[in-house]
Amino acid sequence: MSRIEVATGPGPLRERIAGWKREGLRIGFVPTMGNLHEGHFSLVRMARANADRVVASVFVNPTQFGPGEDFERYPRTPDADVAGLEATGCDLAWMPPVDAMYPLGTARAVQVRVPGITDVLDGAHRPGHFDGVCTVVARLFNQVQPDVAVFGRKDYQQLAVVRHMVLDLAFPIEILGADIVREPDGLARSSRNQYLPADARARAPEIHRTLLAMRDALRAGRDWRDAEALGAARLADAGFEVDYAVLRTPLLREPGGPGDDGARGARVAARIGGTRLIDNLEFTLAPAA
Ligand code: PAF
C-alpha cells in the first residue's frame, strides 16, 4: 500500500498537482465531505480506473447547508477518512481549512449558480443548497485541476447540476457518475444513515422498495402520476414525511415532453426519525431484454 499524502494548505496542493501535470499524468478527483464509507470508496476506485493519480477532498462545506440543517453535527472523522482513502489507493487527500476555500469569507464569496434544474426537487426543498455545492465544486476544480471527476448517482440531481456547470463554464473535466452502493437490505449508503434511531433504520429500506414499486407500476402501464401517488402513499404509510416521490427524465423533466426516449428516474427524498434521506433508481420503460 503506497503512502497517501495529506495537504491542508493550497501551497503543497498546488506544488504536487503541478508536478503531476509536468509528468503528463492524468488526474482523477473525488470531492467529499468526509465520514467516508463504501459509497465514497467506490468513487475513488472509479477515479483510480480512469486516471494515473487520484485526489480526494474532505471538506464539510458550510455554504451548502441551510439554516437549521445539520452543518454543526455533520460527522467529522478525518483520521479514519485518511486511513480509508489510503487503503483504497488514493494518492492525495486535500483537507482544506475554511479560509483556504473561502479566502474572503463565506459572506463575500463569489457564487456559482446553475439556473433551472436547481429550482426543483432538492433545490426546492433546500433553497440555496445547489448554489453552495456549485460554489465549492468550482473552487475545488480550480484548485485540483482534475482531468476527470467522479460523483455518486445517489445525489442524482447534484450530478446533473455539476454536469450543467462544467458544460456551461467550459471546465475541461470529464464527469463520471458512479453507481449507488447499497446495504444488503437495499438502503443506499449515506453518512446520514448513522443518525437513524434503530426503529427508523429498520424502516429506512422502504425507500428502495418504493422506488422499485414505482418503476414496476410504470412498466405495468400505470400513468406516471398514479405511480408517483403510489410511491408517496407507500412512504407515508411506513411513517415517512415525504418531500417528493417523483418520476422524471434524466434531465429531471416530467415524462412525455419533447425528446423523451423512455429513460426514467424514480426519485425520493423523505424524512424518518428526524433524518432526511434521498435515493434514486434509473431505468428504462422497457426492461432490458
Ligand atoms: O456530495 C457531496 O458530498 C458534496 O455535495 C460535495 C460534492 C463534496 C460538495 O461539497
XYZ file of N, CA and C in Angstrom, residues 63 98-99 101-110 139:
42
model
N -21.409 26.421 2.961
C -22.353 27.197 2.136
C -23.460 26.339 1.519
N -11.420 26.219 6.284
C -12.449 27.042 5.622
C -11.820 28.221 4.887
N -10.766 28.839 5.473
C -10.240 30.047 4.813
C -9.428 29.739 3.557
N -10.706 27.638 1.364
C -11.780 27.521 0.374
C -12.450 28.872 0.138
N -12.557 29.673 1.224
C -13.264 30.960 1.131
C -12.360 32.049 1.688
N -11.314 32.451 0.940
C -10.320 33.385 1.487
C -10.924 34.742 1.863
N -12.027 35.144 1.249
C -12.641 36.432 1.601
C -13.807 36.253 2.578
N -13.986 35.018 3.071
C -15.116 34.724 3.963
C -16.316 34.278 3.141
N -17.197 33.499 3.773
C -18.330 32.950 3.015
C -19.313 34.045 2.593
N -19.431 35.113 3.390
C -20.402 36.159 3.042
C -19.993 36.919 1.776
N -18.677 36.986 1.518
C -18.203 37.729 0.347
C -17.770 36.802 -0.786
N -18.110 35.531 -0.655
C -17.646 34.558 -1.659
C -18.331 34.776 -3.007
N -17.565 34.695 -4.075
C -18.145 34.669 -5.417
C -18.972 33.395 -5.517
N -14.593 25.862 -7.033
C -13.311 26.179 -6.364
C -12.413 24.950 -6.316
